[in-house]
XYZ file of C-alpha atoms in Angstrom:
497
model
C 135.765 17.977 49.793
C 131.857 17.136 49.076
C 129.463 16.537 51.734
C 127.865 13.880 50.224
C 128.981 11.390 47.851
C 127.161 10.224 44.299
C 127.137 7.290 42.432
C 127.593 9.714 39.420
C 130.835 8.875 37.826
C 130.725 12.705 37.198
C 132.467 15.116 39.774
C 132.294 18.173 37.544
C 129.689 19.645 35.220
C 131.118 22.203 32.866
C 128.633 24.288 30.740
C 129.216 26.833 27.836
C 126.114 28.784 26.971
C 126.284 30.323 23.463
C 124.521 33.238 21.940
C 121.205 33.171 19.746
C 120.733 30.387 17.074
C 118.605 28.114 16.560
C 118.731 24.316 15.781
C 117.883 23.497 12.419
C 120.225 27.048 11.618
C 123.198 25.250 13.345
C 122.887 21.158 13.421
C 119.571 20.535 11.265
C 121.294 19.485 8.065
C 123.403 17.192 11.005
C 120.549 14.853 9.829
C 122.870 14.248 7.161
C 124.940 12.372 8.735
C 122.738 11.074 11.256
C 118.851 9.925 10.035
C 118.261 9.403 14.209
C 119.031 13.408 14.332
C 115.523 15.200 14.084
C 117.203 17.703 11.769
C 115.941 18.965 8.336
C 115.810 17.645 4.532
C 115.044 20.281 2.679
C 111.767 19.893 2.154
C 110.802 22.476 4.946
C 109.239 25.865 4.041
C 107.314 29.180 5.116
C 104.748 31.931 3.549
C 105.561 34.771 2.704
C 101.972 35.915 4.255
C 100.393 33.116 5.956
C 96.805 34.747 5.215
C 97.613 33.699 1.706
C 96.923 29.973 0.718
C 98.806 30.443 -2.617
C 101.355 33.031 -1.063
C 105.282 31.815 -2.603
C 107.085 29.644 -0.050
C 110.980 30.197 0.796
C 112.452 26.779 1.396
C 115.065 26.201 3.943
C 118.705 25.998 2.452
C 121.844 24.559 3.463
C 124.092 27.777 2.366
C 124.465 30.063 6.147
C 127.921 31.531 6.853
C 128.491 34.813 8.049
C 124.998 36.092 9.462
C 123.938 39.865 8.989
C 122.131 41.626 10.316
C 120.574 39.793 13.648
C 117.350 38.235 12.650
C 114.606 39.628 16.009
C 113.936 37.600 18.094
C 111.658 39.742 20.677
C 108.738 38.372 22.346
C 106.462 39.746 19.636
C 108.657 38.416 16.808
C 108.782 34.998 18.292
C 104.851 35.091 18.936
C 104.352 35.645 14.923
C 107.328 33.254 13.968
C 105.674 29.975 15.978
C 102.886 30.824 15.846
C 102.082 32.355 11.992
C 99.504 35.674 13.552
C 101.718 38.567 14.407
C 100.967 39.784 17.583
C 98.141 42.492 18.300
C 98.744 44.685 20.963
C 94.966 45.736 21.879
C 93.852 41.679 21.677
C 96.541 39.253 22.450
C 95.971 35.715 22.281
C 97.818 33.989 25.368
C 97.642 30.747 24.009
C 98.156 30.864 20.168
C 98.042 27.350 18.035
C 101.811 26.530 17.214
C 102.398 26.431 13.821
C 105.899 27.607 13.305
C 104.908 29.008 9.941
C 105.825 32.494 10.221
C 109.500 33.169 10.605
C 109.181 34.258 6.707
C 106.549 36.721 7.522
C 108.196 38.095 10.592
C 111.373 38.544 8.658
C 110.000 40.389 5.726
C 108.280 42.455 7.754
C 111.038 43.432 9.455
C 113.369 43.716 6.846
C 112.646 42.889 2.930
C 115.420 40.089 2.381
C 115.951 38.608 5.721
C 114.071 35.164 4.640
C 117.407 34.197 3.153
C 119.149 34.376 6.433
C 115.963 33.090 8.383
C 115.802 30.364 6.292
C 118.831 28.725 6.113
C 121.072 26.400 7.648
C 125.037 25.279 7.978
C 126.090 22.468 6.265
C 128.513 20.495 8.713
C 131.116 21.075 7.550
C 131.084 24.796 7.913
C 130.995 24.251 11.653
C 133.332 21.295 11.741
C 134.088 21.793 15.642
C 130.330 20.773 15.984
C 130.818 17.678 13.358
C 133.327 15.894 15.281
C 131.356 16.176 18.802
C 127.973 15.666 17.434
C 129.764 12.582 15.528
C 131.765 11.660 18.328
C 129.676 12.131 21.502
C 125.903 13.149 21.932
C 123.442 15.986 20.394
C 120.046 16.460 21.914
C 117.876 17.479 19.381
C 115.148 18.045 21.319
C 116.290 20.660 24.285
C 113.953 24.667 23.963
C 114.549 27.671 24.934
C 112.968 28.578 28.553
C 111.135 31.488 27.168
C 109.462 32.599 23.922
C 111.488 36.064 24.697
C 115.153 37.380 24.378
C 118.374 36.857 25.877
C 118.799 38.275 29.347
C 115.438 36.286 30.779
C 116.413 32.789 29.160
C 119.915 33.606 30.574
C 118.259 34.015 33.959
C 116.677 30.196 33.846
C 120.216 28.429 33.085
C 121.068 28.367 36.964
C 117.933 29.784 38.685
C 115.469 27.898 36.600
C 112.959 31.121 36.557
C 113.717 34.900 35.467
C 111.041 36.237 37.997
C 108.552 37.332 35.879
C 111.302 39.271 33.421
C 110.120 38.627 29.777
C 112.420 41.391 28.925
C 115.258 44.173 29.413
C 114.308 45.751 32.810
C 116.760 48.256 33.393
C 115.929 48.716 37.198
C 116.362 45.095 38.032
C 119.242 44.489 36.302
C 120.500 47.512 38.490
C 119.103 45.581 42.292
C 120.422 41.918 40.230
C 117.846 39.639 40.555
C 117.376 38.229 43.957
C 116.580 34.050 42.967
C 118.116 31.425 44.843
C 120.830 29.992 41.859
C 122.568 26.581 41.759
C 125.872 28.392 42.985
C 124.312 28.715 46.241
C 122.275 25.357 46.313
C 126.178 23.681 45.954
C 127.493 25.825 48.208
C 125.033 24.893 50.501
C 125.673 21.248 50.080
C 129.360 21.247 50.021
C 130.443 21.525 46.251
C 132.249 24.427 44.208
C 131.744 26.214 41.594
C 133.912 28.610 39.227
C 132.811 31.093 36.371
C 135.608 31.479 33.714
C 134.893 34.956 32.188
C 136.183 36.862 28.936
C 134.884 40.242 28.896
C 132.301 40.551 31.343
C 130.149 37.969 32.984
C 126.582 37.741 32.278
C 126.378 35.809 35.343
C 126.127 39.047 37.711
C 122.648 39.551 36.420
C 122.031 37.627 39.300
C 122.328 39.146 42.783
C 123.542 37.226 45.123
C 126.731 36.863 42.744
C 127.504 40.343 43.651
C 128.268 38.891 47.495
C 131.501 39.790 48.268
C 132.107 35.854 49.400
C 131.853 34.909 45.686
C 134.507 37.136 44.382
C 136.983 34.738 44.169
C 134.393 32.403 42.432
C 135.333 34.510 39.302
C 137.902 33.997 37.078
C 139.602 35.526 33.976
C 139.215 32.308 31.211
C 142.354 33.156 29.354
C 144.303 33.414 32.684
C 143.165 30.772 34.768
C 140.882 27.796 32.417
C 143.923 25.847 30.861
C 146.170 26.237 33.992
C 143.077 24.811 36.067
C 142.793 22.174 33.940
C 145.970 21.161 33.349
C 146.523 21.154 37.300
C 142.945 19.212 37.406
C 141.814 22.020 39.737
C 138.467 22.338 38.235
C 135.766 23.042 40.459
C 132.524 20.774 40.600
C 130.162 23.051 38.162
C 132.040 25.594 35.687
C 130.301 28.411 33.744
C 132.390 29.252 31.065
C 131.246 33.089 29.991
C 132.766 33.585 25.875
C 133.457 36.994 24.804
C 130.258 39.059 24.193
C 132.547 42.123 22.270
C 133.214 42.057 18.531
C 136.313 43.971 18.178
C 139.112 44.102 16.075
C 142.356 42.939 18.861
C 139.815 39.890 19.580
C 136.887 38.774 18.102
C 133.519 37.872 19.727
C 133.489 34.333 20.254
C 129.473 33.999 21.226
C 127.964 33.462 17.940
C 125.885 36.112 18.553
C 125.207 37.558 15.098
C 126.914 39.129 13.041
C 129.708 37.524 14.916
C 131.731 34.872 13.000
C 130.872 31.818 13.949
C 134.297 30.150 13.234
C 135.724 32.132 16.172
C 132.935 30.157 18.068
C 134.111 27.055 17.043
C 137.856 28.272 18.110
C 136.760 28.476 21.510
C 134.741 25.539 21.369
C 137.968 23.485 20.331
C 139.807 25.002 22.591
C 137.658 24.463 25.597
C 137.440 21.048 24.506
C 140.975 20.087 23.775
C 141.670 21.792 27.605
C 139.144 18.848 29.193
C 140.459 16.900 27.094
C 144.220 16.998 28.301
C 142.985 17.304 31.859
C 143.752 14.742 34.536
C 139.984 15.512 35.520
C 138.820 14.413 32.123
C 137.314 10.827 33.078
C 135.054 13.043 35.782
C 133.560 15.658 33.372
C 130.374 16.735 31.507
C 130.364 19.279 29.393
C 127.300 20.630 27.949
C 126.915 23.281 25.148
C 123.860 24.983 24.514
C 122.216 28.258 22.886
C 120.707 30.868 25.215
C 117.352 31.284 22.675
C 117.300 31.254 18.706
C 117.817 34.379 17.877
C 114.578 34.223 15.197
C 116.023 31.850 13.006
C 113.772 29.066 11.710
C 113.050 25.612 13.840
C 110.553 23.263 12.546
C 109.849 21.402 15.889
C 106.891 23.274 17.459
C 107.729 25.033 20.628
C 105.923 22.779 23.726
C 102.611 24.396 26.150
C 101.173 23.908 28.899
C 104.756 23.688 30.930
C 104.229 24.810 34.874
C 105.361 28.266 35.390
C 108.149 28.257 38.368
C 107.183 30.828 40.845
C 103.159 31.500 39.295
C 104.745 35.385 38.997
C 102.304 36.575 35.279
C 104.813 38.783 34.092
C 103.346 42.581 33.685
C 101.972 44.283 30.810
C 101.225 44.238 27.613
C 102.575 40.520 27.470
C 100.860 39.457 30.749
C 102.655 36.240 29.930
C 102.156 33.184 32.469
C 105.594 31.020 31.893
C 103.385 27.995 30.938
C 104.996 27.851 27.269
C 109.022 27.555 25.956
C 110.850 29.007 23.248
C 112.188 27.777 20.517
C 114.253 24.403 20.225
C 118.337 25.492 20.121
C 121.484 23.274 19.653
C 122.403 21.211 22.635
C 125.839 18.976 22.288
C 126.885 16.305 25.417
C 130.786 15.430 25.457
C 132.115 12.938 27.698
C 134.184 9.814 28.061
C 131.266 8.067 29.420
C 129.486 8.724 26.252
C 128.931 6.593 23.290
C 129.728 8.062 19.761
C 126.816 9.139 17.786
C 124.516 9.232 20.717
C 120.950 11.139 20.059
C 118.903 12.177 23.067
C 115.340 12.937 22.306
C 112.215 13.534 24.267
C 113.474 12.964 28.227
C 111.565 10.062 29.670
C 110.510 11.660 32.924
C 110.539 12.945 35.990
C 106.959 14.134 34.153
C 105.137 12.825 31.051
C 105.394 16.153 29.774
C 108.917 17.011 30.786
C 110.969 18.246 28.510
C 114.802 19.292 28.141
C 115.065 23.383 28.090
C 117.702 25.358 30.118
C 115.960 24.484 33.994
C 117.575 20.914 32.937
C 120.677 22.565 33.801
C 120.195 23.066 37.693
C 117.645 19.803 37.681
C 120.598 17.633 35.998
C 123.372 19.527 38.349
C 120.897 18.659 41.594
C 120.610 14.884 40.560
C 124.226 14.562 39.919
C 125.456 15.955 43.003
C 122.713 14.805 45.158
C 121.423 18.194 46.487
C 118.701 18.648 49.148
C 116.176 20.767 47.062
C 115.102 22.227 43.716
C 114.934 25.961 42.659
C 111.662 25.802 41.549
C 108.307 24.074 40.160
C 110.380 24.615 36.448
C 113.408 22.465 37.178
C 111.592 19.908 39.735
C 109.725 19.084 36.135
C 112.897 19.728 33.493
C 114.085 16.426 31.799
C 118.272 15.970 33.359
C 120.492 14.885 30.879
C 122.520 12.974 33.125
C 121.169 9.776 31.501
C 123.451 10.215 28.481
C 126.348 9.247 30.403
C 126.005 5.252 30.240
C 128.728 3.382 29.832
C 129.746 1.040 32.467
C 133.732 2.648 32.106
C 134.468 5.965 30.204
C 136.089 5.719 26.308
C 139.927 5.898 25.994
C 139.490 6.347 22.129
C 138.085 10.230 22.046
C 140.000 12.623 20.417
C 142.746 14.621 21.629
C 142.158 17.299 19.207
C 139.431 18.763 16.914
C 139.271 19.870 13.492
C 140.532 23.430 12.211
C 137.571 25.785 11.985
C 137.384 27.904 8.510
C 137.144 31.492 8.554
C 133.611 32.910 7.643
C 133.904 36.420 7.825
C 136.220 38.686 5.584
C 135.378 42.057 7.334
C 137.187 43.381 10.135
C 134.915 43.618 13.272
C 132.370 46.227 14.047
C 133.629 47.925 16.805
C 132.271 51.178 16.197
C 128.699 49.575 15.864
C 125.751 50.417 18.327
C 125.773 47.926 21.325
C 123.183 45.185 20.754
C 120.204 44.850 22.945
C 122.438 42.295 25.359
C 125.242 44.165 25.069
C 123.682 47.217 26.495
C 122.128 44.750 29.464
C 125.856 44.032 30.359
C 126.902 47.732 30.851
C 123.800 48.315 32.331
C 124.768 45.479 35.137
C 128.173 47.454 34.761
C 126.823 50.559 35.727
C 125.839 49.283 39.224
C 129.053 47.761 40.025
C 130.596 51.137 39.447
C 128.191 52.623 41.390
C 126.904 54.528 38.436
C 123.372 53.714 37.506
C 122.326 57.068 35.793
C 125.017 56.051 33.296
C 123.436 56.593 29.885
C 124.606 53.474 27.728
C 122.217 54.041 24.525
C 125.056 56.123 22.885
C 128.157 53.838 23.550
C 129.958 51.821 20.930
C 131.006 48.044 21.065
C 134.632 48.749 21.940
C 133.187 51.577 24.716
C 130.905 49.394 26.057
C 133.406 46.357 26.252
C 135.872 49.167 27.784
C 133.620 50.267 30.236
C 132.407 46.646 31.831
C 136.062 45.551 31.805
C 136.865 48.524 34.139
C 133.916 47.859 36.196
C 134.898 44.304 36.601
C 138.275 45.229 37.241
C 136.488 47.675 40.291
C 134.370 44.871 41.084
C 136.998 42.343 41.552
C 139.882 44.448 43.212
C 137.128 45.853 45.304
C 135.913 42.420 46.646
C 139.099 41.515 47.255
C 139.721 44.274 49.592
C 136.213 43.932 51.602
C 136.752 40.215 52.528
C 139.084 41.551 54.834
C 136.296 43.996 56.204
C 134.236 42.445 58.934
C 130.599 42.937 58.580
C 130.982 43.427 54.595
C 128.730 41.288 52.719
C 126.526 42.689 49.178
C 128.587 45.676 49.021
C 131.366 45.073 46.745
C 130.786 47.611 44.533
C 130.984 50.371 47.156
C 134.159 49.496 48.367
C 135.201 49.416 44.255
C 134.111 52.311 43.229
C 136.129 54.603 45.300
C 133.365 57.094 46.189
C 132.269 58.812 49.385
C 128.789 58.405 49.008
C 128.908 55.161 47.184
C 128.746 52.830 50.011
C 125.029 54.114 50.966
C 124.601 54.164 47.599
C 125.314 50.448 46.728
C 123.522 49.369 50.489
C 120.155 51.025 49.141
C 120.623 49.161 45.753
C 121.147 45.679 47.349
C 118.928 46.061 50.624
């Protein structure tokens, strides 16, 4: 049972964070069928060279489907995309004007040809999964990226609401996990649950107090355990739902990270859905689904300044960055019975005139909701909640039971012999410290060696936790009890002390 009660007609927030795309790639021709949707008409455009005032102009079409190769989407990338002036290493400007003119330029210049991917959108009915919610319940077309970076830091603000001054892949931390407070523990604290659903390996053990052998049993295998949860209405209060981050042939990424197919994204949207759906819980949930960060595809909303860094942490060299700026906008979608159809959230109207929604709105929203003592940080103390969609005086009985058939975008068989991805290798890097194992040398591995090798140290992980909750005294050290190995017990206490 809660500690405290809430007025919220919402007992459980359920969130599905997706994997690099931006908005006017995935929902900007959405304006289509919406005029209130700040989405695109075709009209937008970007230099080749924006030094050149009569340099040609690609336009930004309505023809994406399968996406190769991944667009970057670094910090110095997404520096020249908003901003137009690629980045100069011996005289950075920390606070560039924001044009979001140069996501042609930074795609040529990494490779000749990538403006047609850069530039170009879905039409909706390619994603049809993302039709009939936008359509049905809510789209905020105005929610950013934390960061002007990559995936593992803007991963770090969804339930921490700061990365710690991490603006990038820093092997050695994700070793230690990142010590933050996180809205797990804030609910813990005040009486609520919370559950992670997981495919291959969750991304939530960046963090580490999620390593704790008392949240083992927070953890849970999505195929084995989401549908029989909901179907019993055993949800917990907040659920992370973690998609599969491995493209390989026996099952197919589900993240949209590209060159995933994005149809097996809407699968698992649909099926997440039509789960809630069928629940028992279903008139107490809110289910969010956002994008971690871009991915360097083209947004014409300029990315916001001047936001308060949480934790004043400047994060170190060459970027010297001072979290006072977001990334770039990404799809955000709202279902709930207590929604109306064809609802479009903009600008939030407080708890600061220059608030704004961006991934801190995720712990701010989950702390008004459940009526928890304290924020995380300065970040999501000022992050718009989105809370104020639901606002109906009694939740719909007419949304659907089931959503529409996704088509098939990709006619290749998966690339499982492929070089991990930059995220990918950040997983088995985690991976490597739950296995006790941190020399581990991951550069070399393959997608379907990498997704073999953090499924085993899950598996570790997991049977390993089990076993010390029955140890007195056994708190952070999971991984030493998992890994089998004499000396891994000191080994895992240095890590985590």
């Amino acid at each position: 049972m809660a500690a405290q009660t809430t007025p919220s007609p919402i007992k459980t927030v359920v969130v599905l964070v997706q994997e690099n795309r931006s908005f006017d790639h995935m929902l900007g021709w959405f304006k289509t069928l919406n005029p209130e949707i700040d989405g695109v008409t075709g009209s937008e455009s970007n230099p080749i060279s924006t030094s050149g005032p009569t340099s040609t102009h690609f336009t930004f079409k309505d023809t994406a489907a399968y996406v190769d190769p991944n667009p970057d989407h670094s910090f110095q990338a997404i520096y020249e995309q908003v901003s137009g002036k690629p980045w100069d290493f011996n005289n950075p400007d920390p606070n560039p004007e924001i044009k979001m003119n140069g996501f042609v330029q930074n795609a040529e210049r990494t490779t000749p040809g990538l403006s047609e991917t850069v530039m170009n959108g879905f039409k909706p009915e390619m994603v049809p999964v993302f039709k009939e919610l936008v359509t049905e319940f809510a789209v905020c077309d105005r929610w950013f990226a934390s960061l002007p970076t990559s995936t593992q830091s803007n991963r770090l603000y969804l339930h921490s609401a700061t990365s710690r001054g991490a603006m990038s892949n820093d092997t050695q931390k994700l070793i230690e996990g990142y010590p933050q407070k996180t809205i797990f523990e804030s609910l813990e604290e005040n009486g609520y649950t919370f559950g992670i659903y997981h495919q291959s390996f969750p991304a939530t053990l960046f963090y580490r107090n999620l390593r704790n052998v008392k949240y083992v049993d927070n953890f849970s295998n999505y195929d084995l355990s989401f549908k029989r949860d909901c179907k019993n209405g055993k949800l917990p209060n907040y659920v992370v739902i973690e998609p599969r981050y491995f493209d390989i042939l026996t099952a197919g990424a589900n993240d949209d990270h590209p060159s995933h197919d994005v149809s097996e994204g809407q699968k698992f949207v649909k099926e997440i859905y039509e789960a809630l759906r069928s629940s028992p819980q279903w008139n107490e949930i809110l289910f969010l689904i956002t994008y971690d960060e871009h991915g360097g595809f083209y947004d014409h909303v300029p990315t916001p300044t001047g936001v308060p860094s949480p934790d004043d942490i400047v994060s170190s060299g060459p970027y010297n960055f001072k979290f006072d700026r977001l990334g770039c906008r990404v799809p955000a979608i709202l279902v709930s019975p207590w929604i109306e159809p064809g609802t479009v959230l903009h600008r939030p109207s407080g708890p600061h005139p220059t608030s704004e929604f961006e991934h801190s709105s995720i712990p701010a929203t989950v702390k008004k909701i459940f009526n928890l003592k304290e924020f995380l940080t300065k970040r999501d103390a000022w992050a718009g909640s989105f809370d104020i969609v639901v606002n109906r005086s009694t939740p719909r009985t007419d949304c659907p039971e089931k959503l529409a058939e996704p088509v098939k975008m990709r006619h290749t068989d998966a690339k499982e012999t492929a070089k991990l991805s930059d995220f990918q290798q950040e997983l088995v890097q985690v991976a490597t410290a739950l296995k006790g194992d941190p020399l581990k040398v991951v550069d070399n591995m393959t997608v379907s060696s990498g997704l073999k090798y953090v499924e085993d140290a899950f598996s570790k992980f997991y049977d390993g936790g089990k076993k010390a909750k029955k140890i007195n005294g056994v708190d952070d050290i999971v991984s030493a009890v998992a890994s089998g190995a004499k000396t891994s017990t000191t080994f895992v206490k240095n890590i985590f002390s």
